[in-house]
PDB file of C-alpha atoms in Angstrom:
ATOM      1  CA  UNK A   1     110.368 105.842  69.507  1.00  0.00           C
ATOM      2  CA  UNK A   2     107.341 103.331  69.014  1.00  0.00           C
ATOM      3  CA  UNK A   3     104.091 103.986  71.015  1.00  0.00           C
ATOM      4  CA  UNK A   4     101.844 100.974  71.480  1.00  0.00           C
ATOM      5  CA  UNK A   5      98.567 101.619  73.340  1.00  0.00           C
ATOM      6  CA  UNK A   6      97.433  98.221  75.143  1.00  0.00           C
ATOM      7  CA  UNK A   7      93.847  98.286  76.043  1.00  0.00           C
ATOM      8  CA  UNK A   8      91.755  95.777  77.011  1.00  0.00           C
ATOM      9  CA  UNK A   9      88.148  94.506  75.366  1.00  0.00           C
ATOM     10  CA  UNK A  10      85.082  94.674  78.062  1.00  0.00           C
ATOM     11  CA  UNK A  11      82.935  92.470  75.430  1.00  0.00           C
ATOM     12  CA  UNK A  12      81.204  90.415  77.956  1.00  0.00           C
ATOM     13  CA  UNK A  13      82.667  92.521  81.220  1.00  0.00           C
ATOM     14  CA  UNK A  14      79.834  93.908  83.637  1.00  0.00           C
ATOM     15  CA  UNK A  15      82.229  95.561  85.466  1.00  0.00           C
ATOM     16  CA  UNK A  16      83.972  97.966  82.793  1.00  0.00           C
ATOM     17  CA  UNK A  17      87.494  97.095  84.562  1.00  0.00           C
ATOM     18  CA  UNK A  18      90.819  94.691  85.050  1.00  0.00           C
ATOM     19  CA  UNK A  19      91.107  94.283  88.763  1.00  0.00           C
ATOM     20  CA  UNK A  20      94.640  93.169  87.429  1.00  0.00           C
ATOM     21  CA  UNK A  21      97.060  90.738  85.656  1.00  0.00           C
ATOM     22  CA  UNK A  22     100.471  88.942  86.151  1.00  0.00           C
ATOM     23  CA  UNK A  23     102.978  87.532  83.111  1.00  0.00           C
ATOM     24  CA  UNK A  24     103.543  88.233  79.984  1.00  0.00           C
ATOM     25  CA  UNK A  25     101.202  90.291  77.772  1.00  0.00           C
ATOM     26  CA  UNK A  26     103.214  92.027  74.781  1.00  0.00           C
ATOM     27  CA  UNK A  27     105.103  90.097  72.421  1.00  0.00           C
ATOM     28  CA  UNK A  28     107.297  90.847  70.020  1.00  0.00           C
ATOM     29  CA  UNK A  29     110.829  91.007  67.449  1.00  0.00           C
ATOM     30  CA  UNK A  30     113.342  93.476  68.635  1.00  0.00           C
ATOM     31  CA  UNK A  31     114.778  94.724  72.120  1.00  0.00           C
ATOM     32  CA  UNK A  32     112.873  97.380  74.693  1.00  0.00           C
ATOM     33  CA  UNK A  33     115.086 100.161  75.698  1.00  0.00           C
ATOM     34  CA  UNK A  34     112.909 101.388  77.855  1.00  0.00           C
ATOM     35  CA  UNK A  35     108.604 101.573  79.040  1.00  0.00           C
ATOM     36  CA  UNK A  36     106.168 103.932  80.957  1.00  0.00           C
ATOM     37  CA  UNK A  37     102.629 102.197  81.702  1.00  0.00           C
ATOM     38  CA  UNK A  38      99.604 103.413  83.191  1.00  0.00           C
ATOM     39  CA  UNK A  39      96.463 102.761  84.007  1.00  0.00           C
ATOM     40  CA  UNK A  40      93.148 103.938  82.278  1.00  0.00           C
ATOM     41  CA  UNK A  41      93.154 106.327  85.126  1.00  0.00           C
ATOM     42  CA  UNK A  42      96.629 107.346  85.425  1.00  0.00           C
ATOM     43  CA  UNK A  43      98.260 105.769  87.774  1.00  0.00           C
ATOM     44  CA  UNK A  44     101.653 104.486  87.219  1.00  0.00           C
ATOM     45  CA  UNK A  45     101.977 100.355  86.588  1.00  0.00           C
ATOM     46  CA  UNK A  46     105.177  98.876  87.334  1.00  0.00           C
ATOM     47  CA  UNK A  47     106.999  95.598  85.378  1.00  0.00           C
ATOM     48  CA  UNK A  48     110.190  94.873  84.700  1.00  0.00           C
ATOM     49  CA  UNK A  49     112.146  93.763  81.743  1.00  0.00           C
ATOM     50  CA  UNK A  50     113.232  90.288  81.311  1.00  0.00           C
ATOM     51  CA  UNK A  51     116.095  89.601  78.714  1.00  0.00           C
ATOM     52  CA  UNK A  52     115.510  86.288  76.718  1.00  0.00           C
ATOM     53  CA  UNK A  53     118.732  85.479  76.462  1.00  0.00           C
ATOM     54  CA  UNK A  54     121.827  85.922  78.461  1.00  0.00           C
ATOM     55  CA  UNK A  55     123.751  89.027  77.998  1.00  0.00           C
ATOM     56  CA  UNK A  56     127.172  91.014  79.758  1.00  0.00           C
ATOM     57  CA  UNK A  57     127.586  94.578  78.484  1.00  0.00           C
ATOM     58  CA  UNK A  58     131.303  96.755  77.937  1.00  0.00           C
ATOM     59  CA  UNK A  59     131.498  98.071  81.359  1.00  0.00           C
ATOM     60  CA  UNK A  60     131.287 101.328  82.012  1.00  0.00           C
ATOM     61  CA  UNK A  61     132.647 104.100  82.066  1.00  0.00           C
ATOM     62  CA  UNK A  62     135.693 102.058  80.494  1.00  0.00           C
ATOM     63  CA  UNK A  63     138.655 103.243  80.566  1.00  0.00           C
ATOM     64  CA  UNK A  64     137.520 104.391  84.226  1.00  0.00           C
ATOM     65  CA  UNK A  65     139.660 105.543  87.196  1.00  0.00           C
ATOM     66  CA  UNK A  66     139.078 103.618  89.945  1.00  0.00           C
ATOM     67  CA  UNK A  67     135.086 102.697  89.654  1.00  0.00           C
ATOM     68  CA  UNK A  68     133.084 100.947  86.822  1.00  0.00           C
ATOM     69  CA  UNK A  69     129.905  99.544  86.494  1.00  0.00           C
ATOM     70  CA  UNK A  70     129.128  95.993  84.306  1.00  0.00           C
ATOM     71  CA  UNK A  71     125.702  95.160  83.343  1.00  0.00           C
ATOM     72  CA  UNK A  72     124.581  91.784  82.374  1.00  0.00           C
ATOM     73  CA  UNK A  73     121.155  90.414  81.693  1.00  0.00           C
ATOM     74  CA  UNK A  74     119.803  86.889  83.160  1.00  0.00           C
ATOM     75  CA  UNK A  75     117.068  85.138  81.216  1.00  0.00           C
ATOM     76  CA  UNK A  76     116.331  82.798  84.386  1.00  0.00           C
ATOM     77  CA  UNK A  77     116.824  83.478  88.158  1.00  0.00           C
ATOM     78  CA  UNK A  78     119.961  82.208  89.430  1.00  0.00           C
ATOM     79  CA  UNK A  79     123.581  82.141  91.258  1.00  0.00           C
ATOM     80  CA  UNK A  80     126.198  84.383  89.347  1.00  0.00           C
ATOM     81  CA  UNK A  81     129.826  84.969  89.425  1.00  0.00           C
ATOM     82  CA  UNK A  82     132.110  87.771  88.152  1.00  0.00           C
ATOM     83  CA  UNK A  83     136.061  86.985  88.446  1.00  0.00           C
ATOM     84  CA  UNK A  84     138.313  89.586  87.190  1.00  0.00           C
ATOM     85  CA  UNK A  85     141.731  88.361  85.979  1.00  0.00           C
ATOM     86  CA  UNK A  86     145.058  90.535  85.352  1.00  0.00           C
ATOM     87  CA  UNK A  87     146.642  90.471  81.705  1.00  0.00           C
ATOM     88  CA  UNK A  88     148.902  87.464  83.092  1.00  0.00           C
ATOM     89  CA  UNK A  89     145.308  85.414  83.644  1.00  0.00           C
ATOM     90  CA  UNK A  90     145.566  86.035  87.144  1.00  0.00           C
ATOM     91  CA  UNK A  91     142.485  85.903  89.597  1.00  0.00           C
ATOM     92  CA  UNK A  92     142.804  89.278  91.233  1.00  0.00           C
ATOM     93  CA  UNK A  93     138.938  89.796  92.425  1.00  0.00           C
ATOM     94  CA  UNK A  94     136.342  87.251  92.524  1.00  0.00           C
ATOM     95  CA  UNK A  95     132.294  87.780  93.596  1.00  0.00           C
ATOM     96  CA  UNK A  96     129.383  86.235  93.599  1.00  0.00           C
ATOM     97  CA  UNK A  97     125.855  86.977  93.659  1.00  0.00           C
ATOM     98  CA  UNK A  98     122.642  85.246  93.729  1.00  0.00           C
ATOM     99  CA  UNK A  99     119.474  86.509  91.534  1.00  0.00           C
ATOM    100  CA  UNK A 100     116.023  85.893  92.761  1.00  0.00           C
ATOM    101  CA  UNK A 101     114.440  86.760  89.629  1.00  0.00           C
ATOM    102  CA  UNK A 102     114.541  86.898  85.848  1.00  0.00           C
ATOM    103  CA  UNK A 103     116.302  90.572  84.628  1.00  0.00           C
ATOM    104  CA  UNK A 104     119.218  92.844  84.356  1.00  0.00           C
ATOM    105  CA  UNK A 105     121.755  93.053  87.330  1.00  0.00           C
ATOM    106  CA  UNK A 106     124.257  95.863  87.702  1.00  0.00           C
ATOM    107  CA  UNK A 107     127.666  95.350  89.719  1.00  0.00           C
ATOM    108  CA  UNK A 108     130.021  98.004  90.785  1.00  0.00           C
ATOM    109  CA  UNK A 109     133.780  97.330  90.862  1.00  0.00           C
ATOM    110  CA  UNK A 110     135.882  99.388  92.650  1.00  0.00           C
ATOM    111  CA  UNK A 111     139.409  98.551  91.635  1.00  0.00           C
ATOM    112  CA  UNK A 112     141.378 101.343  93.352  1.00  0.00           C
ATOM    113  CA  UNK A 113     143.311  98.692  95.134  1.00  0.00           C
ATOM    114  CA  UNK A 114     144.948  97.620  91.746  1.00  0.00           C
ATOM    115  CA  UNK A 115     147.590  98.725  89.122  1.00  0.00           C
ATOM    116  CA  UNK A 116     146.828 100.363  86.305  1.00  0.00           C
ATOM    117  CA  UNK A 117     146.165  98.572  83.226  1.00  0.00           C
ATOM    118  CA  UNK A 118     144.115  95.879  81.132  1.00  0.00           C
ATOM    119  CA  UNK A 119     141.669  93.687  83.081  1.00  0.00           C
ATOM    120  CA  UNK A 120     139.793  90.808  81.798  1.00  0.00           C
ATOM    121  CA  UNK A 121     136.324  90.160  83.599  1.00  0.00           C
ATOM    122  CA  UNK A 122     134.056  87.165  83.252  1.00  0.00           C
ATOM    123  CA  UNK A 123     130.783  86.516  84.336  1.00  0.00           C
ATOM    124  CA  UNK A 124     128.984  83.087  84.448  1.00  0.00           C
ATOM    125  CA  UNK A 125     125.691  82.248  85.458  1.00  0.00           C
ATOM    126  CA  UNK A 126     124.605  78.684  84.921  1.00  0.00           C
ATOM    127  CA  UNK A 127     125.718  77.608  81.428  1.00  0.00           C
ATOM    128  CA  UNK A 128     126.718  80.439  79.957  1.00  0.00           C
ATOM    129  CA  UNK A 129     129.556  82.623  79.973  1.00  0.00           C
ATOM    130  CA  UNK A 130     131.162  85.692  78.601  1.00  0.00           C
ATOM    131  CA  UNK A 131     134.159  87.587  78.842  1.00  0.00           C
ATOM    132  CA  UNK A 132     135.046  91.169  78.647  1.00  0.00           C
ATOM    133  CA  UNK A 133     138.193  93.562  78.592  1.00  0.00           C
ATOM    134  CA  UNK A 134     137.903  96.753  81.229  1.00  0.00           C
ATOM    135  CA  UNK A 135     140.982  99.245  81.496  1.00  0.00           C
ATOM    136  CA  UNK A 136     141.933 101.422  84.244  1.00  0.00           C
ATOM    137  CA  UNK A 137     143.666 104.175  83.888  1.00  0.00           C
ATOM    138  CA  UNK A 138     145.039 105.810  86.912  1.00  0.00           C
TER     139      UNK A 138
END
């Protein structure tokens, strides 16, 4: 785990406080897992992370009986699509999904209304594209 304690400078501040601020503030190499933020008096801040590229995680749980959950990560607000194809490159499930903001979207496929076996799912958004391999075991 890495700690970093943001504070601000009040060189020049009468007031001793932030009444508050919007964008980014903390730069840096590497990927955030996870982040707690507070105020100097406690109180919980909220944010939200914002991947800088575009990402699709393994779904998950995978293999999964009939539910499974895929993860992807959109650098830029946006319209989405996830088709899932049988091992014969057959369309059997198509959605889409629009993203008002920036960040990570989660969507839940239920696929009890399908066969057994190897799935191929691919999600585009804009430009890019990526394609993963679920399996469902029943």
């Amino acid at each position: 785990n890495t700690r970093i304690l943001v504070y601000p400078t009040f060189e020049g501040n009468t007031s001793n406080h932030i009444t508050g601020f919007t964008g980014n503030f903390l730069q840096f190499e590497g990927e955030i897992v996870s982040y707690e933020m507070a105020t100097v008096d406690g109180a919980m801040v909220t944010g939200k992370l914002v991947p800088k590229t575009f990402s699709v995680d393994q779904n998950y749980p995978n293999p999964f009986n009939p539910k499974t959950t895929i993860h992807f990560g959109l650098p830029s607000a946006g319209d989405y699509s996830i088709t899932f194809y049988n091992v014969n490159g057959q369309v059997v499930e198509s959605v889409e999904g629009s993203a008002s903001e920036a960040g990570y979207v989660s969507y839940d496929w239920n696929a009890s209304h399908l066969a057994s076996g190897v799935y191929f799912y691919r999600v585009v958004s804009g430009n890019f594209s990526a394609v993963k391999k679920a399996v469902l075991l029943k």
